[in-house]
């Protein structure tokens, strides 16, 4: 079967909730699915917080990427910020993450973004190796800050 990558729609809120639970479990948290109401409010409203791409093989969802646009990037340019990239364990090592990243670059170009940016956890060697294989180079000079949860 062929893998396709496309934007999620409101009907995909349930599978996005399950994927969010899988991500939580991957990082050692509770595997409980995300809250459907909060997902719909964040993604499928007049001013969505993010866009979600889903990789599918037939009716099976293999993984997803979520992104937002950031401004300013450089000068008055806009960048596309990848917040999450996740491929289900059963679909790993099949090129799904690469397909999601390729579609992400297409989305960035279509939106007039000058670059794609993301962060990666230092304790996730498979992700770091994947990004290095794409030709991405880690950048120094920034510190991640967070307040709240």
mmCIF file of N, CA and C in Angstrom:
data_model
loop_
_atom_site.group_PDB
_atom_site.id
_atom_site.type_symbol
_atom_site.label_atom_id
_atom_site.label_comp_id
_atom_site.label_asym_id
_atom_site.label_seq_id
_atom_site.Cartn_x
_atom_site.Cartn_y
_atom_site.Cartn_z
ATOM 1 N N UNK A 1 0.820 -1.181 0.000
ATOM 2 C CA UNK A 1 0.000 0.000 0.000
ATOM 3 C C UNK A 1 0.872 1.256 0.000
ATOM 4 N N UNK A 2 0.329 2.334 -0.466
ATOM 5 C CA UNK A 2 1.059 3.588 -0.564
ATOM 6 C C UNK A 2 0.814 4.453 0.662
ATOM 7 N N UNK A 3 1.863 5.102 1.134
ATOM 8 C CA UNK A 3 1.751 6.052 2.245
ATOM 9 C C UNK A 3 1.505 7.429 1.654
ATOM 10 N N UNK A 4 0.512 8.125 2.201
ATOM 11 C CA UNK A 4 0.214 9.488 1.787
ATOM 12 C C UNK A 4 0.325 10.399 2.998
ATOM 13 N N UNK A 5 0.628 11.654 2.750
ATOM 14 C CA UNK A 5 0.709 12.645 3.822
ATOM 15 C C UNK A 5 -0.186 13.805 3.450
ATOM 16 N N UNK A 6 -1.071 14.174 4.368
ATOM 17 C CA UNK A 6 -1.972 15.292 4.135
ATOM 18 C C UNK A 6 -2.370 15.953 5.437
ATOM 19 N N UNK A 7 -3.016 17.071 5.304
ATOM 20 C CA UNK A 7 -3.470 17.816 6.485
ATOM 21 C C UNK A 7 -4.608 17.078 7.189
ATOM 22 N N UNK A 8 -4.577 17.132 8.500
ATOM 23 C CA UNK A 8 -5.646 16.552 9.307
ATOM 24 C C UNK A 8 -6.878 17.437 9.238
ATOM 25 N N UNK A 9 -8.032 16.810 9.350
ATOM 26 C CA UNK A 9 -9.291 17.532 9.432
ATOM 27 C C UNK A 9 -9.933 17.267 10.783
ATOM 28 N N UNK A 10 -11.015 17.944 11.051
ATOM 29 C CA UNK A 10 -11.674 17.802 12.354
ATOM 30 C C UNK A 10 -12.065 16.357 12.647
ATOM 31 N N UNK A 11 -12.400 15.598 11.623
ATOM 32 C CA UNK A 11 -12.754 14.187 11.817
ATOM 33 C C UNK A 11 -11.572 13.365 12.331
ATOM 34 N N UNK A 12 -10.362 13.911 12.245
ATOM 35 C CA UNK A 12 -9.157 13.217 12.711
ATOM 36 C C UNK A 12 -8.829 13.510 14.170
ATOM 37 N N UNK A 13 -9.657 14.281 14.849
ATOM 38 C CA UNK A 13 -9.364 14.658 16.244
ATOM 39 C C UNK A 13 -9.172 13.428 17.125
ATOM 40 N N UNK A 14 -9.950 12.384 16.916
ATOM 41 C CA UNK A 14 -9.835 11.176 17.730
ATOM 42 C C UNK A 14 -8.495 10.492 17.583
ATOM 43 N N UNK A 15 -8.021 10.342 16.348
ATOM 44 C CA UNK A 15 -6.728 9.689 16.145
ATOM 45 C C UNK A 15 -5.591 10.591 16.628
ATOM 46 N N UNK A 16 -5.742 11.898 16.512
ATOM 47 C CA UNK A 16 -4.733 12.816 17.046
ATOM 48 C C UNK A 16 -4.659 12.660 18.562
ATOM 49 N N UNK A 17 -5.816 12.503 19.203
ATOM 50 C CA UNK A 17 -5.841 12.292 20.657
ATOM 51 C C UNK A 17 -5.070 11.034 21.041
ATOM 52 N N UNK A 18 -5.268 9.968 20.288
ATOM 53 C CA UNK A 18 -4.563 8.707 20.564
ATOM 54 C C UNK A 18 -3.065 8.880 20.355
ATOM 55 N N UNK A 19 -2.685 9.545 19.273
ATOM 56 C CA UNK A 19 -1.267 9.779 19.001
ATOM 57 C C UNK A 19 -0.619 10.602 20.113
ATOM 58 N N UNK A 20 -1.324 11.604 20.617
ATOM 59 C CA UNK A 20 -0.776 12.403 21.719
ATOM 60 C C UNK A 20 -0.540 11.537 22.946
ATOM 61 N N UNK A 21 -1.437 10.584 23.209
ATOM 62 C CA UNK A 21 -1.233 9.646 24.307
ATOM 63 C C UNK A 21 -0.014 8.767 24.075
ATOM 64 N N UNK A 22 0.190 8.342 22.832
ATOM 65 C CA UNK A 22 1.363 7.529 22.508
ATOM 66 C C UNK A 22 2.658 8.318 22.706
ATOM 67 N N UNK A 23 2.632 9.585 22.343
ATOM 68 C CA UNK A 23 3.816 10.426 22.545
ATOM 69 C C UNK A 23 4.113 10.575 24.025
ATOM 70 N N UNK A 24 3.071 10.805 24.816
ATOM 71 C CA UNK A 24 3.260 10.913 26.271
ATOM 72 C C UNK A 24 3.896 9.642 26.823
ATOM 73 N N UNK A 25 3.413 8.493 26.385
ATOM 74 C CA UNK A 25 3.965 7.217 26.838
ATOM 75 C C UNK A 25 5.415 7.060 26.390
ATOM 76 N N UNK A 26 5.730 7.484 25.170
ATOM 77 C CA UNK A 26 7.094 7.394 24.641
ATOM 78 C C UNK A 26 8.063 8.161 25.536
ATOM 79 N N UNK A 27 7.621 9.290 26.051
ATOM 80 C CA UNK A 27 8.474 10.120 26.906
ATOM 81 C C UNK A 27 8.295 9.809 28.391
ATOM 82 N N UNK A 28 7.632 8.696 28.703
ATOM 83 C CA UNK A 28 7.527 8.261 30.091
ATOM 84 C C UNK A 28 6.327 8.782 30.848
ATOM 85 N N UNK A 29 5.401 9.439 30.171
ATOM 86 C CA UNK A 29 4.207 9.962 30.827
ATOM 87 C C UNK A 29 3.045 8.994 30.745
ATOM 88 N N UNK A 30 1.874 9.491 31.077
ATOM 89 C CA UNK A 30 0.655 8.700 31.027
ATOM 90 C C UNK A 30 0.235 8.475 29.579
ATOM 91 N N UNK A 31 -0.115 7.238 29.212
ATOM 92 C CA UNK A 31 -0.524 6.979 27.831
ATOM 93 C C UNK A 31 -1.974 7.379 27.541
ATOM 94 N N UNK A 32 -2.600 8.132 28.421
ATOM 95 C CA UNK A 32 -3.991 8.533 28.215
ATOM 96 C C UNK A 32 -4.106 9.429 26.981
ATOM 97 N N UNK A 33 -5.135 9.222 26.170
ATOM 98 C CA UNK A 33 -5.326 10.066 24.983
ATOM 99 C C UNK A 33 -5.531 11.523 25.368
ATOM 100 N N UNK A 34 -5.199 12.412 24.419
ATOM 101 C CA UNK A 34 -5.432 13.832 24.618
ATOM 102 C C UNK A 34 -6.927 14.136 24.663
ATOM 103 N N UNK A 35 -7.271 15.270 25.210
ATOM 104 C CA UNK A 35 -8.655 15.705 25.364
ATOM 105 C C UNK A 35 -9.220 16.181 24.018
ATOM 106 N N UNK A 36 -10.268 15.508 23.546
ATOM 107 C CA UNK A 36 -10.851 15.835 22.237
ATOM 108 C C UNK A 36 -11.318 17.275 22.139
ATOM 109 N N UNK A 37 -11.956 17.774 23.179
ATOM 110 C CA UNK A 37 -12.440 19.153 23.156
ATOM 111 C C UNK A 37 -11.308 20.148 23.012
ATOM 112 N N UNK A 38 -10.230 19.924 23.726
ATOM 113 C CA UNK A 38 -9.076 20.821 23.648
ATOM 114 C C UNK A 38 -8.390 20.710 22.295
ATOM 115 N N UNK A 39 -8.341 19.500 21.749
ATOM 116 C CA UNK A 39 -7.732 19.312 20.428
ATOM 117 C C UNK A 39 -8.545 20.056 19.376
ATOM 118 N N UNK A 40 -9.848 19.876 19.400
ATOM 119 C CA UNK A 40 -10.702 20.576 18.420
ATOM 120 C C UNK A 40 -10.593 22.088 18.573
ATOM 121 N N UNK A 41 -10.577 22.566 19.819
ATOM 122 C CA UNK A 41 -10.494 24.010 20.058
ATOM 123 C C UNK A 41 -9.156 24.576 19.583
ATOM 124 N N UNK A 42 -8.088 23.807 19.701
ATOM 125 C CA UNK A 42 -6.762 24.293 19.303
ATOM 126 C C UNK A 42 -6.535 24.222 17.798
ATOM 127 N N UNK A 43 -7.043 23.163 17.169
ATOM 128 C CA UNK A 43 -6.685 22.912 15.774
ATOM 129 C C UNK A 43 -7.748 23.266 14.747
ATOM 130 N N UNK A 44 -9.006 23.241 15.142
ATOM 131 C CA UNK A 44 -10.070 23.375 14.154
ATOM 132 C C UNK A 44 -10.998 24.530 14.504
ATOM 133 N N UNK A 45 -10.399 25.688 14.679
ATOM 134 C CA UNK A 45 -11.130 26.907 15.026
ATOM 135 C C UNK A 45 -10.773 27.991 14.007
ATOM 136 N N UNK A 46 -11.269 29.177 14.222
ATOM 137 C CA UNK A 46 -11.018 30.268 13.274
ATOM 138 C C UNK A 46 -9.523 30.606 13.162
ATOM 139 N N UNK A 47 -8.809 30.589 14.281
ATOM 140 C CA UNK A 47 -7.370 30.881 14.301
ATOM 141 C C UNK A 47 -6.643 29.708 14.952
ATOM 142 N N UNK A 48 -6.388 28.643 14.200
ATOM 143 C CA UNK A 48 -5.778 27.447 14.789
ATOM 144 C C UNK A 48 -4.391 27.715 15.368
ATOM 145 N N UNK A 49 -4.090 27.032 16.462
ATOM 146 C CA UNK A 49 -2.783 27.147 17.103
ATOM 147 C C UNK A 49 -1.718 26.425 16.289
ATOM 148 N N UNK A 50 -2.106 25.426 15.525
ATOM 149 C CA UNK A 50 -1.150 24.631 14.763
ATOM 150 C C UNK A 50 -1.869 23.946 13.606
ATOM 151 N N UNK A 51 -1.074 23.384 12.728
ATOM 152 C CA UNK A 51 -1.563 22.541 11.644
ATOM 153 C C UNK A 51 -0.962 21.159 11.859
ATOM 154 N N UNK A 52 -1.741 20.127 11.604
ATOM 155 C CA UNK A 52 -1.270 18.756 11.772
ATOM 156 C C UNK A 52 -1.269 18.061 10.417
ATOM 157 N N UNK A 53 -0.158 17.414 10.131
ATOM 158 C CA UNK A 53 -0.047 16.545 8.958
ATOM 159 C C UNK A 53 -0.115 15.111 9.440
ATOM 160 N N UNK A 54 -0.869 14.280 8.743
ATOM 161 C CA UNK A 54 -0.966 12.863 9.079
ATOM 162 C C UNK A 54 -0.418 12.017 7.935
ATOM 163 N N UNK A 55 0.393 11.029 8.280
ATOM 164 C CA UNK A 55 0.870 10.036 7.313
ATOM 165 C C UNK A 55 -0.060 8.840 7.436
ATOM 166 N N UNK A 56 -0.613 8.418 6.305
ATOM 167 C CA UNK A 56 -1.576 7.312 6.308
ATOM 168 C C UNK A 56 -1.177 6.253 5.280
ATOM 169 N N UNK A 57 -1.513 5.053 5.640
ATOM 170 C CA UNK A 57 -1.436 3.931 4.707
ATOM 171 C C UNK A 57 -2.828 3.328 4.711
ATOM 172 N N UNK A 58 -3.588 3.628 3.677
ATOM 173 C CA UNK A 58 -4.999 3.261 3.689
ATOM 174 C C UNK A 58 -5.689 4.013 4.812
ATOM 175 N N UNK A 59 -6.389 3.265 5.682
ATOM 176 C CA UNK A 59 -7.081 3.877 6.813
ATOM 177 C C UNK A 59 -6.209 3.981 8.057
ATOM 178 N N UNK A 60 -5.007 3.413 8.018
ATOM 179 C CA UNK A 60 -4.117 3.419 9.180
ATOM 180 C C UNK A 60 -3.296 4.704 9.220
ATOM 181 N N UNK A 61 -3.299 5.372 10.368
ATOM 182 C CA UNK A 61 -2.458 6.549 10.569
ATOM 183 C C UNK A 61 -1.129 6.068 11.136
ATOM 184 N N UNK A 62 -0.049 6.388 10.425
ATOM 185 C CA UNK A 62 1.279 5.909 10.786
ATOM 186 C C UNK A 62 2.065 6.910 11.623
ATOM 187 N N UNK A 63 1.740 8.189 11.484
ATOM 188 C CA UNK A 63 2.477 9.203 12.223
ATOM 189 C C UNK A 63 1.937 10.588 11.921
ATOM 190 N N UNK A 64 2.538 11.575 12.577
ATOM 191 C CA UNK A 64 2.098 12.936 12.339
ATOM 192 C C UNK A 64 3.200 13.947 12.602
ATOM 193 N N UNK A 65 2.974 15.133 12.080
ATOM 194 C CA UNK A 65 3.823 16.292 12.355
ATOM 195 C C UNK A 65 2.884 17.445 12.645
ATOM 196 N N UNK A 66 3.221 18.241 13.652
ATOM 197 C CA UNK A 66 2.435 19.449 13.926
ATOM 198 C C UNK A 66 3.362 20.644 13.806
ATOM 199 N N UNK A 67 2.829 21.711 13.228
ATOM 200 C CA UNK A 67 3.647 22.900 13.025
ATOM 201 C C UNK A 67 2.827 24.171 13.147
ATOM 202 N N UNK A 68 3.570 25.247 13.375
ATOM 203 C CA UNK A 68 2.998 26.594 13.431
ATOM 204 C C UNK A 68 3.914 27.516 12.649
ATOM 205 N N UNK A 69 3.403 28.650 12.286
ATOM 206 C CA UNK A 69 4.241 29.669 11.654
ATOM 207 C C UNK A 69 4.718 30.633 12.723
ATOM 208 N N UNK A 70 5.972 31.067 12.580
ATOM 209 C CA UNK A 70 6.567 32.023 13.519
ATOM 210 C C UNK A 70 6.992 33.274 12.778
ATOM 211 N N UNK A 71 6.816 34.383 13.441
ATOM 212 C CA UNK A 71 7.238 35.645 12.876
ATOM 213 C C UNK A 71 7.752 36.530 13.987
ATOM 214 N N UNK A 72 8.813 37.261 13.809
ATOM 215 C CA UNK A 72 9.694 37.277 12.653
ATOM 216 C C UNK A 72 10.713 36.155 12.730
ATOM 217 N N UNK A 73 11.167 35.719 11.587
ATOM 218 C CA UNK A 73 12.225 34.700 11.525
ATOM 219 C C UNK A 73 13.562 35.420 11.363
ATOM 220 N N UNK A 74 13.760 36.020 10.241
ATOM 221 C CA UNK A 74 14.941 36.832 9.974
ATOM 222 C C UNK A 74 14.422 38.095 9.314
ATOM 223 N N UNK A 75 14.669 39.218 9.945
ATOM 224 C CA UNK A 75 14.075 40.450 9.430
ATOM 225 C C UNK A 75 12.568 40.340 9.561
ATOM 226 N N UNK A 76 11.870 40.482 8.471
ATOM 227 C CA UNK A 76 10.412 40.374 8.484
ATOM 228 C C UNK A 76 9.945 39.045 7.892
ATOM 229 N N UNK A 77 10.870 38.090 7.727
ATOM 230 C CA UNK A 77 10.520 36.788 7.176
ATOM 231 C C UNK A 77 9.724 35.954 8.178
ATOM 232 N N UNK A 78 9.074 34.922 7.670
ATOM 233 C CA UNK A 78 8.302 33.986 8.481
ATOM 234 C C UNK A 78 8.961 32.617 8.397
ATOM 235 N N UNK A 79 8.963 31.892 9.524
ATOM 236 C CA UNK A 79 9.483 30.531 9.514
ATOM 237 C C UNK A 79 8.361 29.567 9.864
ATOM 238 N N UNK A 80 8.579 28.329 9.521
ATOM 239 C CA UNK A 80 7.656 27.274 9.893
ATOM 240 C C UNK A 80 8.335 26.494 11.023
ATOM 241 N N UNK A 81 7.639 26.362 12.148
ATOM 242 C CA UNK A 81 8.215 25.719 13.327
ATOM 243 C C UNK A 81 7.577 24.351 13.536
ATOM 244 N N UNK A 82 8.378 23.312 13.434
ATOM 245 C CA UNK A 82 7.935 21.944 13.694
ATOM 246 C C UNK A 82 7.918 21.735 15.196
ATOM 247 N N UNK A 83 6.757 21.508 15.763
ATOM 248 C CA UNK A 83 6.644 21.288 17.194
ATOM 249 C C UNK A 83 6.772 19.814 17.541
ATOM 250 N N UNK A 84 6.180 18.963 16.728
ATOM 251 C CA UNK A 84 6.186 17.531 17.054
ATOM 252 C C UNK A 84 6.259 16.714 15.782
ATOM 253 N N UNK A 85 7.117 15.705 15.808
ATOM 254 C CA UNK A 85 7.202 14.723 14.739
ATOM 255 C C UNK A 85 7.154 13.365 15.422
ATOM 256 N N UNK A 86 6.193 12.551 15.030
ATOM 257 C CA UNK A 86 6.029 11.260 15.692
ATOM 258 C C UNK A 86 5.601 10.216 14.672
ATOM 259 N N UNK A 87 6.269 9.070 14.716
ATOM 260 C CA UNK A 87 5.896 7.930 13.888
ATOM 261 C C UNK A 87 5.658 6.754 14.825
ATOM 262 N N UNK A 88 4.539 6.091 14.628
ATOM 263 C CA UNK A 88 4.217 4.930 15.459
ATOM 264 C C UNK A 88 5.288 3.858 15.319
ATOM 265 N N UNK A 89 5.516 3.146 16.398
ATOM 266 C CA UNK A 89 6.592 2.158 16.437
ATOM 267 C C UNK A 89 6.509 1.168 15.277
ATOM 268 N N UNK A 90 5.307 0.721 14.946
ATOM 269 C CA UNK A 90 5.135 -0.272 13.872
ATOM 270 C C UNK A 90 5.483 0.275 12.491
ATOM 271 N N UNK A 91 5.580 1.603 12.358
ATOM 272 C CA UNK A 91 5.854 2.214 11.056
ATOM 273 C C UNK A 91 7.260 2.812 10.964
ATOM 274 N N UNK A 92 8.038 2.686 12.026
ATOM 275 C CA UNK A 92 9.380 3.276 12.016
ATOM 276 C C UNK A 92 10.289 2.518 11.061
ATOM 277 N N UNK A 93 11.283 3.241 10.551
ATOM 278 C CA UNK A 93 12.285 2.705 9.624
ATOM 279 C C UNK A 93 11.681 2.348 8.266
ATOM 280 N N UNK A 94 10.579 3.035 7.936
ATOM 281 C CA UNK A 94 9.930 2.805 6.637
ATOM 282 C C UNK A 94 9.897 4.065 5.784
ATOM 283 N N UNK A 95 10.556 5.130 6.250
ATOM 284 C CA UNK A 95 10.581 6.367 5.487
ATOM 285 C C UNK A 95 9.447 7.328 5.791
ATOM 286 N N UNK A 96 8.618 6.989 6.767
ATOM 287 C CA UNK A 96 7.449 7.827 7.085
ATOM 288 C C UNK A 96 7.888 9.197 7.600
ATOM 289 N N UNK A 97 8.859 9.234 8.496
ATOM 290 C CA UNK A 97 9.320 10.523 9.028
ATOM 291 C C UNK A 97 9.886 11.390 7.907
ATOM 292 N N UNK A 98 10.610 10.777 6.985
ATOM 293 C CA UNK A 98 11.141 11.531 5.854
ATOM 294 C C UNK A 98 10.047 12.109 4.980
ATOM 295 N N UNK A 99 8.969 11.341 4.789
ATOM 296 C CA UNK A 99 7.829 11.842 4.006
ATOM 297 C C UNK A 99 7.158 13.007 4.717
ATOM 298 N N UNK A 100 7.018 12.901 6.035
ATOM 299 C CA UNK A 100 6.428 14.003 6.797
ATOM 300 C C UNK A 100 7.304 15.258 6.700
ATOM 301 N N UNK A 101 8.611 15.093 6.804
ATOM 302 C CA UNK A 101 9.514 16.242 6.705
ATOM 303 C C UNK A 101 9.479 16.850 5.300
ATOM 304 N N UNK A 102 9.390 16.017 4.270
ATOM 305 C CA UNK A 102 9.303 16.534 2.901
ATOM 306 C C UNK A 102 8.029 17.355 2.726
ATOM 307 N N UNK A 103 6.922 16.847 3.232
ATOM 308 C CA UNK A 103 5.655 17.593 3.135
ATOM 309 C C UNK A 103 5.735 18.878 3.950
ATOM 310 N N UNK A 104 6.411 18.831 5.080
ATOM 311 C CA UNK A 104 6.588 20.024 5.900
ATOM 312 C C UNK A 104 7.338 21.106 5.109
ATOM 313 N N UNK A 105 8.363 20.720 4.385
ATOM 314 C CA UNK A 105 9.095 21.687 3.563
ATOM 315 C C UNK A 105 8.199 22.247 2.455
ATOM 316 N N UNK A 106 7.347 21.396 1.881
ATOM 317 C CA UNK A 106 6.400 21.879 0.871
ATOM 318 C C UNK A 106 5.428 22.891 1.478
ATOM 319 N N UNK A 107 4.934 22.590 2.678
ATOM 320 C CA UNK A 107 4.016 23.507 3.365
ATOM 321 C C UNK A 107 4.713 24.840 3.633
ATOM 322 N N UNK A 108 5.985 24.793 4.034
ATOM 323 C CA UNK A 108 6.739 26.014 4.313
ATOM 324 C C UNK A 108 6.881 26.854 3.051
ATOM 325 N N UNK A 109 7.224 26.217 1.961
ATOM 326 C CA UNK A 109 7.374 26.936 0.691
ATOM 327 C C UNK A 109 6.047 27.564 0.272
ATOM 328 N N UNK A 110 4.978 26.786 0.359
ATOM 329 C CA UNK A 110 3.655 27.297 -0.034
ATOM 330 C C UNK A 110 3.214 28.472 0.835
ATOM 331 N N UNK A 111 3.648 28.481 2.094
ATOM 332 C CA UNK A 111 3.272 29.563 3.010
ATOM 333 C C UNK A 111 4.225 30.752 2.929
ATOM 334 N N UNK A 112 5.237 30.665 2.077
ATOM 335 C CA UNK A 112 6.187 31.764 1.940
ATOM 336 C C UNK A 112 7.211 31.839 3.064
ATOM 337 N N UNK A 113 7.398 30.733 3.779
ATOM 338 C CA UNK A 113 8.361 30.713 4.877
ATOM 339 C C UNK A 113 9.775 30.559 4.319
ATOM 340 N N UNK A 114 10.724 31.223 4.960
ATOM 341 C CA UNK A 114 12.103 31.167 4.491
ATOM 342 C C UNK A 114 12.881 30.014 5.103
ATOM 343 N N UNK A 115 12.345 29.403 6.151
ATOM 344 C CA UNK A 115 13.057 28.292 6.778
ATOM 345 C C UNK A 115 12.107 27.450 7.618
ATOM 346 N N UNK A 116 12.583 26.242 7.947
ATOM 347 C CA UNK A 116 11.894 25.336 8.862
ATOM 348 C C UNK A 116 12.809 25.187 10.069
ATOM 349 N N UNK A 117 12.251 25.295 11.256
ATOM 350 C CA UNK A 117 13.024 25.205 12.489
ATOM 351 C C UNK A 117 12.357 24.222 13.434
ATOM 352 N N UNK A 118 13.149 23.626 14.327
ATOM 353 C CA UNK A 118 12.611 22.729 15.344
ATOM 354 C C UNK A 118 13.659 22.522 16.418
ATOM 355 N N UNK A 119 13.235 21.926 17.503
ATOM 356 C CA UNK A 119 14.152 21.508 18.556
ATOM 357 C C UNK A 119 14.070 19.992 18.655
ATOM 358 N N UNK A 120 15.064 19.408 19.288
ATOM 359 C CA UNK A 120 15.072 17.961 19.515
ATOM 360 C C UNK A 120 15.646 17.715 20.902
ATOM 361 N N UNK A 121 15.134 16.697 21.556
ATOM 362 C CA UNK A 121 15.640 16.333 22.877
ATOM 363 C C UNK A 121 16.996 15.656 22.738
ATOM 364 N N UNK A 122 17.956 16.088 23.552
ATOM 365 C CA UNK A 122 19.298 15.501 23.507
ATOM 366 C C UNK A 122 19.296 14.039 23.905
ATOM 367 N N UNK A 123 18.279 13.616 24.666
ATOM 368 C CA UNK A 123 18.211 12.215 25.091
ATOM 369 C C UNK A 123 17.375 11.356 24.138
ATOM 370 N N UNK A 124 17.280 11.777 22.878
ATOM 371 C CA UNK A 124 16.568 11.024 21.853
ATOM 372 C C UNK A 124 17.512 10.779 20.662
ATOM 373 N N UNK A 125 18.509 9.887 20.853
ATOM 374 C CA UNK A 125 19.494 9.650 19.787
ATOM 375 C C UNK A 125 18.900 9.270 18.430
ATOM 376 N N UNK A 126 17.819 8.470 18.364
ATOM 377 C CA UNK A 126 17.273 8.166 17.028
ATOM 378 C C UNK A 126 16.805 9.425 16.291
ATOM 379 N N UNK A 127 16.177 10.348 17.018
ATOM 380 C CA UNK A 127 15.724 11.591 16.382
ATOM 381 C C UNK A 127 16.918 12.417 15.924
ATOM 382 N N UNK A 128 17.928 12.523 16.769
ATOM 383 C CA UNK A 128 19.114 13.301 16.409
ATOM 384 C C UNK A 128 19.794 12.717 15.169
ATOM 385 N N UNK A 129 19.888 11.400 15.101
ATOM 386 C CA UNK A 129 20.494 10.754 13.938
ATOM 387 C C UNK A 129 19.645 10.989 12.684
ATOM 388 N N UNK A 130 18.327 10.921 12.824
ATOM 389 C CA UNK A 130 17.435 11.165 11.694
ATOM 390 C C UNK A 130 17.633 12.584 11.156
ATOM 391 N N UNK A 131 17.646 13.569 12.041
ATOM 392 C CA UNK A 131 17.809 14.957 11.600
ATOM 393 C C UNK A 131 19.178 15.181 10.970
ATOM 394 N N UNK A 132 20.203 14.554 11.518
ATOM 395 C CA UNK A 132 21.536 14.665 10.929
ATOM 396 C C UNK A 132 21.548 14.060 9.524
ATOM 397 N N UNK A 133 20.844 12.946 9.336
ATOM 398 C CA UNK A 133 20.775 12.306 8.022
ATOM 399 C C UNK A 133 20.066 13.194 6.999
ATOM 400 N N UNK A 134 19.187 14.084 7.476
ATOM 401 C CA UNK A 134 18.518 15.031 6.581
ATOM 402 C C UNK A 134 19.438 16.183 6.189
ATOM 403 N N UNK A 135 20.589 16.265 6.866
ATOM 404 C CA UNK A 135 21.510 17.367 6.611
ATOM 405 C C UNK A 135 21.318 18.531 7.555
ATOM 406 N N UNK A 136 20.437 18.394 8.538
ATOM 407 C CA UNK A 136 20.214 19.466 9.507
ATOM 408 C C UNK A 136 21.403 19.521 10.465
ATOM 409 N N UNK A 137 21.795 20.724 10.806
ATOM 410 C CA UNK A 137 22.934 20.936 11.692
ATOM 411 C C UNK A 137 22.433 21.612 12.963
ATOM 412 N N UNK A 138 22.783 21.048 14.129
ATOM 413 C CA UNK A 138 22.378 21.697 15.385
ATOM 414 C C UNK A 138 22.954 23.112 15.469
ATOM 415 N N UNK A 139 22.189 23.999 16.046
ATOM 416 C CA UNK A 139 22.614 25.394 16.179
ATOM 417 C C UNK A 139 22.861 25.717 17.637
ATOM 418 N N UNK A 140 23.916 26.421 17.884
ATOM 419 C CA UNK A 140 24.209 26.913 19.224
ATOM 420 C C UNK A 140 23.668 28.329 19.355
ATOM 421 N N UNK A 141 23.673 28.827 20.566
ATOM 422 C CA UNK A 141 23.333 30.225 20.767
ATOM 423 C C UNK A 141 21.936 30.478 21.297
ATOM 424 N N UNK A 142 21.147 29.446 21.486
ATOM 425 C CA UNK A 142 19.806 29.616 22.025
ATOM 426 C C UNK A 142 19.643 28.727 23.248
ATOM 427 N N UNK A 143 18.883 29.220 24.194
ATOM 428 C CA UNK A 143 18.532 28.450 25.379
ATOM 429 C C UNK A 143 17.019 28.368 25.410
ATOM 430 N N UNK A 144 16.487 27.189 25.635
ATOM 431 C CA UNK A 144 15.044 27.007 25.730
ATOM 432 C C UNK A 144 14.585 27.390 27.134
ATOM 433 N N UNK A 145 13.600 28.254 27.209
ATOM 434 C CA UNK A 145 12.995 28.641 28.475
ATOM 435 C C UNK A 145 11.543 28.195 28.478
ATOM 436 N N UNK A 146 11.014 27.954 29.673
ATOM 437 C CA UNK A 146 9.617 27.573 29.796
ATOM 438 C C UNK A 146 9.102 28.025 31.146
ATOM 439 N N UNK A 147 7.914 28.551 31.172
ATOM 440 C CA UNK A 147 7.202 28.811 32.422
ATOM 441 C C UNK A 147 5.892 28.055 32.363
ATOM 442 N N UNK A 148 5.360 27.645 33.466
ATOM 443 C CA UNK A 148 4.140 26.856 33.471
ATOM 444 C C UNK A 148 4.454 25.394 33.282
ATOM 445 N N UNK A 149 3.445 24.651 32.894
ATOM 446 C CA UNK A 149 3.600 23.194 32.747
ATOM 447 C C UNK A 149 4.707 22.901 31.833
#
